[in-house]
Short mmCIF file of C-alpha atoms in Angstrom, two decimals:
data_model
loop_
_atom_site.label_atom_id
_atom_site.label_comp_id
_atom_site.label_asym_id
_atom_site.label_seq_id
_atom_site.Cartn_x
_atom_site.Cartn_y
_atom_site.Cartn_z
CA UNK A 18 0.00 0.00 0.00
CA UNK A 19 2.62 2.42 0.97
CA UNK A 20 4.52 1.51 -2.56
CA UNK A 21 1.23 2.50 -4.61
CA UNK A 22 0.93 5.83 -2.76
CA UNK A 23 4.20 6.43 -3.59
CA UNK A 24 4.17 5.59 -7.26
CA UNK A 25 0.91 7.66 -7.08
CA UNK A 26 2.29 10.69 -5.33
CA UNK A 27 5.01 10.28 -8.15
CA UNK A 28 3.41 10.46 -11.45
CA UNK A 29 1.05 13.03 -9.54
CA UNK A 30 4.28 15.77 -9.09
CA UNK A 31 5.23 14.59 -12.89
CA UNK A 32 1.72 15.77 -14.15
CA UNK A 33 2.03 18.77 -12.58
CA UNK A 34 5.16 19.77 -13.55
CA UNK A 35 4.77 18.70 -17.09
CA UNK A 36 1.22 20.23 -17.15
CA UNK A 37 2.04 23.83 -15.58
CA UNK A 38 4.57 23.77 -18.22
CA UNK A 39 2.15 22.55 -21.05
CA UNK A 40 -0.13 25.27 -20.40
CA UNK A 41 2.19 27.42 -20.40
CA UNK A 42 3.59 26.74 -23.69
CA UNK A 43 0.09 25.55 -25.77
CA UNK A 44 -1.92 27.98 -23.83
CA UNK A 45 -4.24 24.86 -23.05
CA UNK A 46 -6.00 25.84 -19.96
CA UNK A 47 -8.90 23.41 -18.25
CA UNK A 48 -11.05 23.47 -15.76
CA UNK A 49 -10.91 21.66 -12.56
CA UNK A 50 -13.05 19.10 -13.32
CA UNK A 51 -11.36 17.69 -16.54
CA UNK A 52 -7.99 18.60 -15.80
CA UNK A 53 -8.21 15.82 -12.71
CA UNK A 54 -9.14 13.25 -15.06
CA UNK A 55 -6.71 14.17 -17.73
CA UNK A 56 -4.39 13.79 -14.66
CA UNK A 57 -5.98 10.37 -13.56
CA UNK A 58 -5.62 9.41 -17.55
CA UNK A 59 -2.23 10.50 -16.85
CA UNK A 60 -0.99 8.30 -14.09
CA UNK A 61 -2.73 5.16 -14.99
CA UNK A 62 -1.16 5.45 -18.64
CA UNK A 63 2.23 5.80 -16.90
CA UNK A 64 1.46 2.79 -14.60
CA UNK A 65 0.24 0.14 -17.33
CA UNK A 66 2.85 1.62 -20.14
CA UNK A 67 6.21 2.32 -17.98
CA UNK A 68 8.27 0.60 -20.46
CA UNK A 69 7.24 2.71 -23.97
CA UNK A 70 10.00 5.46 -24.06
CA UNK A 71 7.36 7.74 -25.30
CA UNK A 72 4.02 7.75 -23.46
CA UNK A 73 4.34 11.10 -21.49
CA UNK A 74 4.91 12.95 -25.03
CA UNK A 75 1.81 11.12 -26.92
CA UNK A 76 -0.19 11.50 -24.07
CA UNK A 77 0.26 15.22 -24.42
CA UNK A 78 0.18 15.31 -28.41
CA UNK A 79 -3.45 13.70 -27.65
CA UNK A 80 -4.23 16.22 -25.12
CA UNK A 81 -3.28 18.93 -27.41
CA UNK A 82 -4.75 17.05 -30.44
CA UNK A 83 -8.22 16.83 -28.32
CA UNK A 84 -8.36 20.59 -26.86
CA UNK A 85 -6.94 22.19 -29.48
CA UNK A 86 -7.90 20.98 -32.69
CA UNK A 87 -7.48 23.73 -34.69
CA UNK A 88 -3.71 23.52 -34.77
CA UNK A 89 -1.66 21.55 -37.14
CA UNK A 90 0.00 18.36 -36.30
CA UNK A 91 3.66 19.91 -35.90
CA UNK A 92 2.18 22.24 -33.30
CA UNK A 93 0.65 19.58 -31.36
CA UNK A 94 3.90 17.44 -31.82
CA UNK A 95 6.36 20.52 -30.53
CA UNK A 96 3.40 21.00 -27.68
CA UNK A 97 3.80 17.25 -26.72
CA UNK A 98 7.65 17.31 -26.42
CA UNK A 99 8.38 20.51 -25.56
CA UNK A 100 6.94 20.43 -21.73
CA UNK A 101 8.18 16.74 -21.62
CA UNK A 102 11.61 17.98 -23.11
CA UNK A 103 12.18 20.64 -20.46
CA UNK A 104 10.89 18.48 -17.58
CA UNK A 105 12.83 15.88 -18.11
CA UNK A 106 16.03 17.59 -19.34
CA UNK A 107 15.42 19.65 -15.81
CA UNK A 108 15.25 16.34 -14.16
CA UNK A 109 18.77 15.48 -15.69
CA UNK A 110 20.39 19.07 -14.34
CA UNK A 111 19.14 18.07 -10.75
CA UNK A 112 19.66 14.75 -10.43
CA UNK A 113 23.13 15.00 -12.13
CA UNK A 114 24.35 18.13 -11.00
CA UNK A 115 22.75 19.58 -7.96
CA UNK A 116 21.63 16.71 -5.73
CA UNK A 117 25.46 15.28 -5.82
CA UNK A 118 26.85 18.51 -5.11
CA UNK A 119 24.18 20.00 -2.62
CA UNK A 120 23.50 16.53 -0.96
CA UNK A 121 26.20 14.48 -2.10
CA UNK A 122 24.05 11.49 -3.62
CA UNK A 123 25.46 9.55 -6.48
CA UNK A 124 23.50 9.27 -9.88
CA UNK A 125 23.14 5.63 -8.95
CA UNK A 126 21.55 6.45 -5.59
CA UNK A 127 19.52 8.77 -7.39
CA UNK A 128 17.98 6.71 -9.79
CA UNK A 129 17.72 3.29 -7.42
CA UNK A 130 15.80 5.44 -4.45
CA UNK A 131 11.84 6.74 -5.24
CA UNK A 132 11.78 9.36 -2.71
CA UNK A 133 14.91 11.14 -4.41
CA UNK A 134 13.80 11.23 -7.57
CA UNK A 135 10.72 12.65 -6.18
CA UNK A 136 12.61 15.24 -4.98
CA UNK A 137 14.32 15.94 -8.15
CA UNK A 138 10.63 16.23 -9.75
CA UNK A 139 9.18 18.26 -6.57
CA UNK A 140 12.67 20.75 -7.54
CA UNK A 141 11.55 20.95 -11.20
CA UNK A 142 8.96 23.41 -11.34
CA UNK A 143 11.42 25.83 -8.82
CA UNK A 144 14.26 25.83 -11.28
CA UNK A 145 12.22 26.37 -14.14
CA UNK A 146 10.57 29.40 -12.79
CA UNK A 147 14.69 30.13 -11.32
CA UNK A 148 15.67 29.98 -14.86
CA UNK A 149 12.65 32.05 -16.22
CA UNK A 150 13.56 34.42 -13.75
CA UNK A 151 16.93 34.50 -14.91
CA UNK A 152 16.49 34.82 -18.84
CA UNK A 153 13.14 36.65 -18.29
CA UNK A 154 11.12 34.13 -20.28
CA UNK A 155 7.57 33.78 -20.53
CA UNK A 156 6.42 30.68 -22.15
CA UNK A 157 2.35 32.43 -22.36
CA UNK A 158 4.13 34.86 -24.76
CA UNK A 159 4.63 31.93 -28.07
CA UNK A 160 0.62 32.07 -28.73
CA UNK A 161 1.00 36.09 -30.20
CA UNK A 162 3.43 34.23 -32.71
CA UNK A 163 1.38 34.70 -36.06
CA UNK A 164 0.93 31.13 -37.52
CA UNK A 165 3.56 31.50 -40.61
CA UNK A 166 6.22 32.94 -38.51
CA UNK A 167 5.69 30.09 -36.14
CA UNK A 168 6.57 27.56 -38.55
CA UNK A 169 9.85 27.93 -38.40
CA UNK A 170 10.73 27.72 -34.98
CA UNK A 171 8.34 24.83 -34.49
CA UNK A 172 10.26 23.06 -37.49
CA UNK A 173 13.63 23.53 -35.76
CA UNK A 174 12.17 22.68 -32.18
CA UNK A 175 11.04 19.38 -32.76
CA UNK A 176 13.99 18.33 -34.88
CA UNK A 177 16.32 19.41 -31.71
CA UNK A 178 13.77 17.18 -29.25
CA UNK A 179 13.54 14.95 -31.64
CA UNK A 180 17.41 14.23 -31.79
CA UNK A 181 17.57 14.75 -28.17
CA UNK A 182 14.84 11.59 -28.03
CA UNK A 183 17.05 9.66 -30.57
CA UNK A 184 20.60 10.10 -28.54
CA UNK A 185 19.63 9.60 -25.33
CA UNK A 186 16.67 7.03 -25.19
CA UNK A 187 16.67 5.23 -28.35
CA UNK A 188 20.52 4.80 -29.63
CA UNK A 189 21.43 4.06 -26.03
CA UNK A 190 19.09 0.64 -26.05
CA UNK A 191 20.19 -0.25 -29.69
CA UNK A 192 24.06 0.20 -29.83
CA UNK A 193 25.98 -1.55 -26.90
CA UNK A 194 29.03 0.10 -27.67
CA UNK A 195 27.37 3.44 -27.59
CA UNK A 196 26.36 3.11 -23.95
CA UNK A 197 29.49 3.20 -22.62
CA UNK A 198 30.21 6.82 -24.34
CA UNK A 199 27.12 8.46 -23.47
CA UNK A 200 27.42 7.51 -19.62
CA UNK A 201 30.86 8.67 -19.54
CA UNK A 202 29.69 12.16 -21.81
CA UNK A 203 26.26 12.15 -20.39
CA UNK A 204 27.41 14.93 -18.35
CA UNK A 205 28.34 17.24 -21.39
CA UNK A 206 25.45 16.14 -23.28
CA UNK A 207 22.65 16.64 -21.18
CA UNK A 208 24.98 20.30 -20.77
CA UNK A 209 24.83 20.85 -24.49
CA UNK A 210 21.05 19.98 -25.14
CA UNK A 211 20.44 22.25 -22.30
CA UNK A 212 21.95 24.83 -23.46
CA UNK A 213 20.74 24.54 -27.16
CA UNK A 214 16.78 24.56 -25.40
CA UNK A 215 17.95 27.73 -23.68
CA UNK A 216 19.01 29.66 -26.47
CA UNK A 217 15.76 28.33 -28.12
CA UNK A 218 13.57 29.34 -25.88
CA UNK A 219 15.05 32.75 -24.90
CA UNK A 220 15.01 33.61 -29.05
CA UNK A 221 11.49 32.72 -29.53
CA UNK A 222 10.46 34.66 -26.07
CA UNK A 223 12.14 37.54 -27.81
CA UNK A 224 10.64 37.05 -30.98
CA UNK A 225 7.70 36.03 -29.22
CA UNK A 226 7.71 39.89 -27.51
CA UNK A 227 8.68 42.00 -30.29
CA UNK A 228 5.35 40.29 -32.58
CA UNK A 229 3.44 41.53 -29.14
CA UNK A 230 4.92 44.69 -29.60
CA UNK A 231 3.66 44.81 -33.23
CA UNK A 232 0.38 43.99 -32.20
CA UNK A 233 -0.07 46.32 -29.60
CA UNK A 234 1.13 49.11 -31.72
CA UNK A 235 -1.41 48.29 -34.37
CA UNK A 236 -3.87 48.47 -31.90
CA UNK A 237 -2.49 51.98 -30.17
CA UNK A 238 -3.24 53.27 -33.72
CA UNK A 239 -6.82 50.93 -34.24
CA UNK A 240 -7.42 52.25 -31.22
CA UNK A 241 -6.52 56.21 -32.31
CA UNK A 242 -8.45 55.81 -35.28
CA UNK A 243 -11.67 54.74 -33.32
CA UNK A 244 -11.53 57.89 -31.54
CA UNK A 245 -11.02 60.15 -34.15
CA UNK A 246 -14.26 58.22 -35.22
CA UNK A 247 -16.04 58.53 -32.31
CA UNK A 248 -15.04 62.26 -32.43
CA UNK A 249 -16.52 62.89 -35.53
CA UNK A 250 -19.87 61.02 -35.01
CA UNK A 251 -19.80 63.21 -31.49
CA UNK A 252 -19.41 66.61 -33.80
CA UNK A 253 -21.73 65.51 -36.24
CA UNK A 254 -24.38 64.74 -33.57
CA UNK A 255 -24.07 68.34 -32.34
CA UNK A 256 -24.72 69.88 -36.02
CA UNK A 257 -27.77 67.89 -36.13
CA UNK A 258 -29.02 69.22 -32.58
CA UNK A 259 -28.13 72.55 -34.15
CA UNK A 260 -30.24 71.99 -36.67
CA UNK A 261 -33.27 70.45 -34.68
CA UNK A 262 -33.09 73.65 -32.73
CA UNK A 263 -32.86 76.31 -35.46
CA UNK A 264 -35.91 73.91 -37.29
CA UNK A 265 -37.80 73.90 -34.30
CA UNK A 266 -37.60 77.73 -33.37
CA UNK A 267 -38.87 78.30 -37.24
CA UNK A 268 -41.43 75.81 -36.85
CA UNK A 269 -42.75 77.53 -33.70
CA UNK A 270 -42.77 80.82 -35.21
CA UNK A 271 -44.81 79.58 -38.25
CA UNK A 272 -47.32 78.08 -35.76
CA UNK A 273 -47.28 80.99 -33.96
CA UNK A 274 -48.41 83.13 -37.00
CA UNK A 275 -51.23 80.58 -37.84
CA UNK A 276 -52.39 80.19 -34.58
CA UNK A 277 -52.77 84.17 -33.82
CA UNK A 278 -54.75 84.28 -37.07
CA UNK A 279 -57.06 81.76 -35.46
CA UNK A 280 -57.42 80.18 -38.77
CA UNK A 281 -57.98 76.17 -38.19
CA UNK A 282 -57.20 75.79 -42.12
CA UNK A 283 -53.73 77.41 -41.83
CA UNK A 284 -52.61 75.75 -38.73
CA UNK A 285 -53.41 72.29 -40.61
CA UNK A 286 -51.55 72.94 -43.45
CA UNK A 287 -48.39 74.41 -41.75
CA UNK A 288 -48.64 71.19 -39.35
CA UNK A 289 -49.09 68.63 -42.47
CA UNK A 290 -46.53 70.27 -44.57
CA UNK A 291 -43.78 71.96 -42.19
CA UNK A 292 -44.26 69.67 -39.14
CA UNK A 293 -44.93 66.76 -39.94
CA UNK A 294 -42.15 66.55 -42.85
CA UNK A 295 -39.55 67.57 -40.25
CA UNK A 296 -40.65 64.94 -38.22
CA UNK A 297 -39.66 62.70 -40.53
CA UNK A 298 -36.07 64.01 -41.58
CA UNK A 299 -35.44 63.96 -38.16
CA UNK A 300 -35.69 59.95 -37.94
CA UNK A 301 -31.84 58.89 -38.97
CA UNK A 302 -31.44 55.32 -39.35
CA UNK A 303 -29.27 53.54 -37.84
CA UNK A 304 -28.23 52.89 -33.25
CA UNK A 305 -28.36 54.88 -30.48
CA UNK A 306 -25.81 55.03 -28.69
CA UNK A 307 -27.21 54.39 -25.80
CA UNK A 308 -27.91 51.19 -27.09
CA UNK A 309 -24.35 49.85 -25.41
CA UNK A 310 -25.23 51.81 -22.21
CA UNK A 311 -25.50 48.00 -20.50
CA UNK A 312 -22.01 47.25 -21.66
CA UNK A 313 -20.32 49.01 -17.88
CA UNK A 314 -16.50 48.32 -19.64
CA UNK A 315 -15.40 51.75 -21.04
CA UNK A 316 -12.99 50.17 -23.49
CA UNK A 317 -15.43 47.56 -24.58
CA UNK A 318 -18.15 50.35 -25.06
CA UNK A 319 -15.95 52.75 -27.03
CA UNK A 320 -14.43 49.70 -29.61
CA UNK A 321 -17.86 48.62 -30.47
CA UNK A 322 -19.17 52.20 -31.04
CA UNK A 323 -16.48 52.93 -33.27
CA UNK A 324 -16.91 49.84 -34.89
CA UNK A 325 -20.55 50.19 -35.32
CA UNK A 326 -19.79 53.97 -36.39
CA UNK A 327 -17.98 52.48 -38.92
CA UNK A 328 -20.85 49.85 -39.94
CA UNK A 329 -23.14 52.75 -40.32
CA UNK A 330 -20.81 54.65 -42.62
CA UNK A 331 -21.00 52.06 -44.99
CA UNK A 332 -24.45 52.33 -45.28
CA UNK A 333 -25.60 48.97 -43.11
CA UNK A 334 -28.19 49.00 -41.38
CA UNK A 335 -27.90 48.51 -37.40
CA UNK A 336 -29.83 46.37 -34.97
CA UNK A 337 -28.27 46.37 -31.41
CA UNK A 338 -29.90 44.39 -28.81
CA UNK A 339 -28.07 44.42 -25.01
CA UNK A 340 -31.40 43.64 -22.73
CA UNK A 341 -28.39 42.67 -19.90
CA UNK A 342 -26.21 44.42 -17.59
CA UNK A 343 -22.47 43.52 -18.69
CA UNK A 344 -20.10 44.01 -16.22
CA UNK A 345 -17.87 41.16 -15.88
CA UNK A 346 -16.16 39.93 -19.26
CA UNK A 347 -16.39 36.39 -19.72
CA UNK A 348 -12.53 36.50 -21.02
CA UNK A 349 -9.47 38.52 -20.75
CA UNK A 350 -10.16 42.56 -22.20
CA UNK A 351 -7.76 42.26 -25.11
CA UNK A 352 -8.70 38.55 -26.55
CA UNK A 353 -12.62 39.61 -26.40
CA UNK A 354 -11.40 43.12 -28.28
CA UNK A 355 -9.83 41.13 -30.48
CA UNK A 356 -12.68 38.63 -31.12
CA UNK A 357 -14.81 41.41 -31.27
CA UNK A 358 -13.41 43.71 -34.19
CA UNK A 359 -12.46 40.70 -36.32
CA UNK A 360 -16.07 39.62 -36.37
CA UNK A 361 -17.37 43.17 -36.77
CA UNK A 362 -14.81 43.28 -39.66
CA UNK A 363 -15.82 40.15 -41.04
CA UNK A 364 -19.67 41.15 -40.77
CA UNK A 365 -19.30 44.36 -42.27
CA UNK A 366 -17.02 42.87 -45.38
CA UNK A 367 -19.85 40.67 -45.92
CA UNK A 368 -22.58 43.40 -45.45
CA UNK A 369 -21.15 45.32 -48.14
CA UNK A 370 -22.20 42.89 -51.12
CA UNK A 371 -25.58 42.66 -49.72
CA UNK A 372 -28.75 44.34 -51.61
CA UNK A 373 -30.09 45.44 -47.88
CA UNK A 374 -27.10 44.89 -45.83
CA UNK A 375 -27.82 44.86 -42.23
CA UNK A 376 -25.62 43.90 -38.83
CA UNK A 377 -27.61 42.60 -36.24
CA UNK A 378 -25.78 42.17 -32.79
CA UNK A 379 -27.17 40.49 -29.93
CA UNK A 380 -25.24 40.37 -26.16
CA UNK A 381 -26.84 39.01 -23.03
CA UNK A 382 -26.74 36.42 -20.85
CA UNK A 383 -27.90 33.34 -20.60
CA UNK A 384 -28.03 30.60 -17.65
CA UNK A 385 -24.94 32.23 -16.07
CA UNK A 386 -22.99 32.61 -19.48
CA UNK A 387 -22.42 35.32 -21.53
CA UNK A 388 -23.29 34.98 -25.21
CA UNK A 389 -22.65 37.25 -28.16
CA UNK A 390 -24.63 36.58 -31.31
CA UNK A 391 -23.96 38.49 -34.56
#
């Protein structure tokens, strides 16, 4: 009993290491619920399959293959090997470098003992966010990649992991002779293929940071132009209440002039033909704004009113329906900012070729959720 709670307690720490740094990496994120039994899938896998050199990375390339399906295969291959590549390659710095130096354990003792290669997996997670720390990586950062530029770097990654996979699991078990050199180089080897992963990683995190910086500098200036929008819808608003008044105040007066005459036939006509057509010019298609008065996030508010600004412009016509108070965003600011002006954009592209184009934009919510329907 006290053997299975240890192997359990085991492959539980080497889930969560190699998941925190899945997540991470494939910007996979689950909920409680399923995340235990893709852990439970995890650990039972690992118990029945210990011998296939491979399990932890197809378990993951299913994982990704299953929550992310949108992704091509080499993504879900590099997001397979890459967490199981740094977890393991972590493993090899502690258990070959710092536990005999710090504690004085041989590799043999290392490897023969349970509870110290637990340790050397409850030490993994620590160094990596050490050595984040240090090269001021942050794995979140590879999802801004834009899919072409990506291609590259996923290319190159998985031929490094999988040579990594090749030399030290594979050739090892095949060629004899070659086991004797790679224990007496394993040393320098694990040092190299470390080093390599570093320099990987710390280029794409750069590369990763500057395509942020692209991005949020094309939306500083999306953002300016939606003001100057905004501004000019504002300005052109305040013409046409210029206009209402000066209308009005000549409307009055030719009331006025009918109604001192006291003649009945006079006051109809100037009502049918003055009044009444005024009436009418005065009803502008299109929103109010204070349609999006529900919507309590500023930002939020001010992108869709420049958006639907811009929708109006075009000539389409606008149907805005928020019946609900919106006040907590179901995801983060900038990914629903960016969901929201790419289907806006796609709407309003597709509007254009229309005979009676039209945008109709529904956002409420539902049995605790909250849905947007264009």
């Amino acid at each position: 009993m006290i053997f299975i709670h240890s192997m359990f307690f085991f492959y539980t720490t080497i889930f969560i290491d190699s998941w925190i740094i899945f997540s991470k990496s494939s910007g996979i994120k689950l909920k409680w619920k399923p995340l235990c039994v893709t852990g439970a899938i995890f650990i039972v896998a690992n118990v029945l399959f210990d011998n296939v050199i491979l399990i932890d990375q197809l378990f993951f390339i299913g994982v990704s293959l299953l929550f992310a399906p949108q992704k091509k295969l080499s993504e879900h291959i590099f997001n397979g090997f890459f967490a199981i590549m740094i977890v393991e390659l972590l493993f090899r710095v502690i258990g070959s470098f710092f536990l005999p130096a710090v504690l004085g354990f041989s590799i043999r003792q290392i490897n023969s003992d349970l509870r110290l290669l637990e340790l050397c997996y409850l030490l993994i997670l620590p160094m990596f966010y050490l050595f984040s720390y240090i090269f001021s990586i942050d794995l979140s950062l590879l999802r801004f990649i834009s899919e072409d530029k990506m291609k590259k770097w996923v290319f190159w990654m998985n031929t490094t992991m999988f040579s990594y996979y090749f030399f030290v699991h594979f050739l090892v078990k095949v060629q004899s002779e070659f086991l004797g050199l790679y224990f007496r180089y394993r040393s320098i080897l694990i040092f190299i293929y470390l080093a390599i992963l570093i320099w990987i990683i710390v280029k794409l995190d750069r590369f990763a940071k500057d395509q942020l910086s692209q991005k949020l500098a094309q939306a500083q200036s999306e953002r300016i132009a939606y003001l100057e929008n905004y501004n000019q819808s504002i300005e052109q608003l305040y013409r046409d209440i210029r206009t209402v008044k000066h209308d009005s105040e000549n409307i009055l007066i030719s009331l006025k002039d009918s109604i001192d005459s006291g003649d009945i036939e006079s006051i109809t006509q100037v009502y049918e033909t003055v009044v009444q057509q005024s009436a009418t010019s005065l009803r502008r298609p299109g929103y109010e704004m204070s349609s999006l008065d529900n919507i309590k996030e500023a930002v939020v508010r001010s992108v869709m009113n420049s958006k639907l600004l811009e929708a109006q412009h075009y000539g389409i016509d606008l149907y805005i329906e928020i019946p609900d108070v919106i006040d907590d965003l179901p995801i983060k600011l900038l990914d629903l900012i960016v969901l929201f002006t790419g289907l806006v954009d796609n709407a309003i592209e597709t509007a254009k070729g229309s005979r009676r184009p039209f945008l109709s934009i529904a956002y409420f919510k539902q049995d605790g959720e909250t849905i947007l329907y264009y």
